[in-house]
Amino acid sequence: MQIPHDTLLSSYRAMRTIREFEERLHVEFATGEIPGFVHLYCGEEASAVGICAHLNETDSIASTHRGHGHCIAKGVAVDGMMAEIYGKKSGVCEGKGGSMHIADLSRGMLGANGIVGGGPPLICGAALSHKLLRDNGVAVAFYGDGASNEGTTLESLNLASVWHLPAVFVLEDNGYGEATGASYACAGSQKARAEGFGMPYLECDGSDFFSVYETAGEAIDHARSGKGPVMMHVHLARWYGHFEGDAASYRRSDEVAKLRAERDCLSSFRERVMQISTVEKEALDRIDAEIRAEIEAAVRQAKADPVPSPQDLIENVYVTY
Ligand SMILES: Cc1ncc(C[n+]2csc(CCOP(=O)(O)OP(=O)(O)O)c2C)c(N)n1
Ligand SMILES: [Mg+2]
């Protein structure tokens, strides 16, 4: 598959931004300054980016509790996200949401979600509106292996099929729902589940941007061209604990070191892209430096920005129709 030069660079930039954002949050969370829970997406970057690279601003996505990567890949401003995670008034949700409820409707980002299995029903609604408005849009739900067993997810697969919606169900299978292995908790096969609801099933290696990009192209084309919903099963791995502070004693001690050495989507992207295109190492290094500076500035600003006032608590909570 030929990938345009600009897409390669913007995809690398997005993956590097997510990595730097998450690695920095890991350090900052340990200082105790960040309120609430934080679930890191480190290691899974190629999934969000390889999929969102096919979407435009008016397409919709719904995310999960592990949502920073999806937000960045869909174009939500990094400084506004950082401020949101710090609970500041300058955050994208004015500090009311925090890490698990970052949303930016202007980017088609319907929200991270503290409710496991909360995204799939949301995208049925979004996909139905794309269909009725005939705006050629698609709606994508990211959900985990744990969420794949929720009633809301299974009902959404059914509804999307019954209504023949332009919906893509992206199962991000990192092998664990908190401390429980997917091999223990998920009965049958995901392929059989998709086929049981009458939709095509595609799968890819989530540590390989090119595998995700190609598979997502097929999945999104399918939905956009009016052929109905599709399930895309992405095999990937998270590098940190379930949440920041998780001792992860359910994992083998060498598991993550092996993942970092052998399944790093950024390293494999750098190697591959220099073989198949005219992208040069210097261009990638320049992006790395720019992102480091951008994240540094976002953290500084987020720390310095004011917290919301008590009055802000009741502003912008409800929409009047
Ligand atoms: C409805 C609901 N049930 C349980 C929880 C508690 N919980 C938070 S994350 C999580 C595991 C989710 O696993 P998975 O869907 O595989 O996503 P991952 O954390 O691996 O990205 C659970 C059970 C919740 N937030 N919402
Ligand atoms: Mg999981």
XYZ file of C-alpha atoms and ligand atoms in Angstrom:
348
model
C 0.000 0.000 0.000
C 1.343 3.428 -0.985
C 1.134 5.896 1.902
C 1.580 9.587 1.054
C 4.763 11.206 2.385
C 2.772 13.772 4.413
C 0.696 11.031 6.011
C 3.845 9.179 7.056
C 5.244 12.299 8.715
C 1.996 13.322 10.397
C 1.466 9.758 11.640
C 4.962 9.595 13.102
C 4.392 12.977 14.748
C 1.112 11.786 16.282
C 2.614 8.519 17.565
C 5.625 10.351 19.027
C 3.315 12.915 20.645
C 1.312 10.181 22.337
C 4.476 8.408 23.528
C 6.020 11.578 24.927
C 2.723 12.692 26.496
C 2.288 9.346 28.248
C 5.918 8.864 29.335
C 5.845 12.352 30.829
C 2.536 11.724 32.593
C 4.034 8.581 34.111
C 6.740 10.738 35.689
C 4.441 13.620 36.676
C 1.757 11.385 38.187
C 4.312 10.018 40.645
C 4.803 13.526 42.081
C 1.210 13.486 43.344
C 0.192 16.694 41.568
C -2.288 15.089 39.139
C -5.760 14.446 40.566
C -7.782 11.318 39.755
C -6.894 8.183 37.845
C -4.620 8.008 34.815
C -4.482 5.009 32.435
C -1.590 5.159 29.994
C -1.754 4.214 26.314
C 2.026 3.752 25.924
C 2.804 0.881 23.547
C -0.570 1.103 21.776
C 0.104 4.286 19.747
C -0.007 2.696 16.272
C -3.621 1.658 16.781
C -5.117 5.103 17.411
C -2.921 6.747 14.792
C -3.198 4.090 12.055
C -6.981 4.282 12.340
C -7.487 8.028 12.779
C -5.159 8.688 9.810
C -8.136 7.615 7.646
C -10.656 9.871 9.387
C -11.511 13.494 8.790
C -12.590 16.080 11.344
C -16.295 15.402 10.920
C -16.012 11.644 11.451
C -16.764 10.603 15.027
C -14.848 8.527 17.523
C -15.708 7.304 21.000
C -12.894 6.343 23.313
C -12.240 4.547 26.591
C -10.736 5.171 30.032
C -7.339 4.755 28.263
C -8.165 7.603 25.921
C -5.247 10.048 25.598
C -3.939 8.365 22.442
C -7.315 8.449 20.720
C -7.731 12.146 21.556
C -4.298 13.082 20.202
C -4.753 10.982 17.065
C -8.100 12.731 16.389
C -6.490 16.154 16.710
C -7.426 17.338 20.198
C -4.991 20.050 21.361
C -2.227 18.643 23.516
C -1.910 21.680 25.799
C -5.673 21.668 26.453
C -5.527 17.934 27.245
C -2.623 18.348 29.644
C -4.411 21.200 31.428
C -7.557 19.057 31.598
C -5.649 16.213 33.242
C -4.311 18.695 35.809
C -7.913 19.827 36.449
C -7.290 23.374 35.223
C -9.787 25.903 33.863
C -7.793 26.069 30.584
C -8.417 22.357 29.964
C -10.483 21.210 26.980
C -13.395 20.515 29.336
C -12.497 23.404 31.648
C -11.112 20.969 34.208
C -14.432 19.200 34.814
C -13.540 15.968 33.027
C -9.970 15.005 33.827
C -8.149 12.168 32.103
C -11.153 9.867 31.740
C -13.600 12.398 30.321
C -11.655 14.406 27.778
C -13.990 15.304 24.922
C -13.801 17.733 22.013
C -16.876 17.682 19.822
C -15.292 20.184 17.415
C -12.836 17.386 16.498
C -15.447 14.643 16.365
C -14.048 13.272 19.611
C -17.111 12.226 21.569
C -15.209 11.509 24.709
C -12.967 9.284 26.718
C -15.200 7.210 28.947
C -14.995 5.947 32.504
C -17.690 3.386 31.726
C -16.202 0.233 30.258
C -18.311 -0.544 27.174
C -19.601 3.045 27.093
C -18.223 3.888 23.643
C -19.988 1.368 21.385
C -23.545 2.639 22.108
C -22.363 6.224 21.581
C -21.098 5.464 18.108
C -24.353 3.785 17.149
C -25.970 7.173 17.733
C -23.207 9.034 15.918
C -23.247 6.597 12.984
C -27.026 6.864 12.750
C -26.758 10.630 12.520
C -24.039 10.363 9.822
C -26.352 8.043 7.919
C -29.460 10.232 8.255
C -27.582 13.429 7.438
C -25.937 11.666 4.441
C -22.681 13.438 5.278
C -20.527 10.447 4.270
C -19.181 10.233 7.827
C -18.240 7.168 9.810
C -18.199 6.563 13.554
C -15.514 4.519 15.273
C -15.622 3.001 18.751
C -12.422 1.965 20.474
C -13.024 -0.646 23.155
C -10.901 -3.155 25.068
C -10.952 -6.936 25.432
C -12.599 -6.416 28.827
C -15.234 -4.163 27.247
C -15.849 -6.766 24.547
C -17.766 -8.792 27.159
C -20.056 -5.940 28.248
C -23.725 -6.144 27.336
C -23.602 -2.606 25.950
C -20.929 -3.658 23.442
C -22.782 -6.762 22.304
C -26.048 -4.824 22.007
C -24.255 -2.191 19.933
C -22.838 -4.768 17.528
C -26.378 -6.020 17.046
C -27.945 -2.582 16.634
C -25.276 -1.399 14.195
C -25.914 -4.432 12.059
C -29.708 -4.176 12.242
C -29.562 -0.489 11.245
C -26.752 -1.113 8.713
C -24.726 1.732 10.225
C -21.429 3.240 9.019
C -19.763 2.062 12.225
C -16.336 0.555 12.922
C -15.831 -1.388 16.148
C -12.142 -1.329 17.000
C -11.337 -3.961 19.589
C -8.034 -2.985 21.205
C -7.021 -6.319 22.662
C -4.073 -5.798 25.022
C -4.588 -9.152 26.706
C -5.836 -7.817 30.044
C -8.943 -6.282 31.577
C -7.349 -4.801 34.711
C -5.553 -7.903 36.100
C -7.660 -10.525 34.307
C -6.278 -12.225 31.210
C -8.358 -12.021 28.041
C -7.610 -15.699 27.432
C -9.526 -16.430 30.637
C -12.328 -13.845 30.334
C -13.334 -13.836 26.658
C -15.386 -16.853 25.636
C -15.413 -18.219 22.093
C -13.738 -16.083 19.464
C -14.059 -12.411 18.551
C -14.279 -13.426 14.895
C -17.248 -15.631 15.654
C -18.855 -12.774 17.590
C -18.515 -10.408 14.592
C -19.815 -13.018 12.191
C -22.628 -13.876 14.573
C -23.820 -10.292 14.222
C -23.406 -10.444 10.448
C -20.439 -8.136 10.058
C -16.988 -8.659 8.565
C -14.052 -9.279 10.889
C -10.550 -7.960 10.223
C -7.467 -8.242 12.418
C -4.027 -6.714 12.553
C -0.827 -6.314 14.548
C -1.246 -3.218 16.703
C 2.492 -2.811 17.215
C 2.938 -2.253 13.475
C 1.630 1.041 12.111
C 1.561 -0.313 8.560
C -0.515 -3.335 9.503
C -3.025 -1.115 11.340
C -3.124 1.523 8.596
C -3.806 -0.985 5.852
C -6.475 -2.880 7.792
C -8.134 0.341 8.949
C -8.269 1.559 5.361
C -10.267 -1.519 4.435
C -12.531 -1.329 7.506
C -13.291 2.372 7.131
C -13.866 2.110 3.358
C -16.323 -0.678 4.042
C -18.322 1.436 6.499
C -18.057 4.665 4.500
C -19.236 3.058 1.303
C -22.538 2.033 2.854
C -21.777 -1.671 3.362
C -22.591 -1.565 7.087
C -20.559 -2.063 10.251
C -17.289 -3.928 10.637
C -15.188 -5.230 13.522
C -11.463 -4.627 13.559
C -9.483 -6.653 16.104
C -6.160 -5.009 16.966
C -3.636 -7.131 18.866
C -1.476 -4.912 21.031
C 0.072 -4.485 24.474
C 0.134 -1.830 27.157
C 3.515 -1.064 28.633
C 2.432 0.302 32.002
C 0.077 -1.021 34.642
C -3.684 -0.889 34.260
C -3.637 2.514 35.986
C -0.767 4.556 37.350
C 0.052 2.993 40.694
C -0.795 -0.568 39.641
C 2.039 -2.862 40.814
C 1.131 -5.231 37.924
C 2.097 -8.313 39.930
C 0.000 -10.417 37.524
C 2.627 -9.915 34.799
C 5.926 -11.747 34.345
C 8.772 -9.479 35.380
C 10.418 -9.535 31.939
C 7.173 -9.092 29.938
C 7.368 -5.336 29.466
C 11.124 -5.210 28.803
C 10.551 -7.721 26.001
C 7.676 -5.662 24.591
C 9.745 -2.487 24.622
C 12.607 -4.279 22.853
C 10.585 -6.230 20.303
C 7.200 -4.556 19.750
C 7.848 -0.829 19.745
C 5.714 0.734 17.006
C 7.955 3.820 16.860
C 11.194 1.880 16.340
C 9.649 -0.382 13.715
C 8.102 2.650 11.978
C 11.483 4.408 11.802
C 13.188 1.347 10.339
C 10.506 0.599 7.787
C 9.806 4.140 6.657
C 13.444 4.796 5.824
C 13.474 1.681 3.624
C 10.280 2.343 1.697
C 10.152 6.127 1.336
C 12.197 9.268 1.062
C 11.629 10.182 4.713
C 15.028 10.766 6.316
C 16.274 10.102 9.818
C 16.922 13.823 10.331
C 13.273 14.655 9.650
C 12.161 12.111 12.255
C 14.738 13.350 14.785
C 13.529 16.904 14.214
C 9.963 15.828 14.987
C 11.182 14.123 18.174
C 12.832 17.343 19.360
C 9.772 19.461 18.525
C 7.482 17.106 20.422
C 9.743 17.060 23.480
C 9.568 20.867 23.567
C 5.794 20.863 22.995
C 5.135 18.467 25.871
C 7.519 20.327 28.161
C 5.654 23.579 27.424
C 2.260 21.888 27.927
C 3.261 20.560 31.359
C 4.691 23.900 32.478
C 1.582 25.743 31.319
C -0.787 23.213 32.886
C 0.978 23.505 36.235
C 0.917 27.319 36.111
C -2.715 27.714 34.966
C -5.457 28.538 37.513
C -7.917 25.991 38.858
C -11.630 26.616 38.138
C -13.637 28.684 40.611
C -16.597 27.228 42.567
C -18.915 29.152 40.185
C -17.343 27.350 37.183
C -18.716 24.097 38.555
C -22.210 24.893 37.283
C -21.192 26.622 34.027
C -21.323 24.719 30.714
C -22.736 21.573 32.263
C -26.022 21.410 30.387
C -26.790 22.286 26.790
C -29.998 24.172 26.140
C -31.790 23.096 22.953
C -19.107 -0.722 33.513
C -17.765 -0.773 34.196
N -17.385 -1.916 34.801
C -16.178 -1.991 35.419
C -15.345 -0.892 35.449
C -13.980 -0.975 36.140
N -12.924 -1.087 35.102
C -12.249 0.005 34.695
S -11.160 -0.371 33.461
C -11.583 -1.995 33.507
C -10.928 -2.991 32.595
C -11.154 -2.711 31.157
O -10.406 -3.593 30.379
P -10.321 -3.423 28.828
O -11.664 -3.136 28.272
O -9.605 -4.607 28.296
O -9.451 -2.092 28.624
P -7.911 -1.853 28.986
O -7.864 -1.315 30.378
O -7.180 -3.125 28.845
O -7.452 -0.824 27.985
C -12.578 -2.228 34.459
C -13.168 -3.549 34.732
C -15.793 0.292 34.820
N -15.048 1.392 34.813
N -16.993 0.324 34.183
Mg -7.618 -4.855 27.833
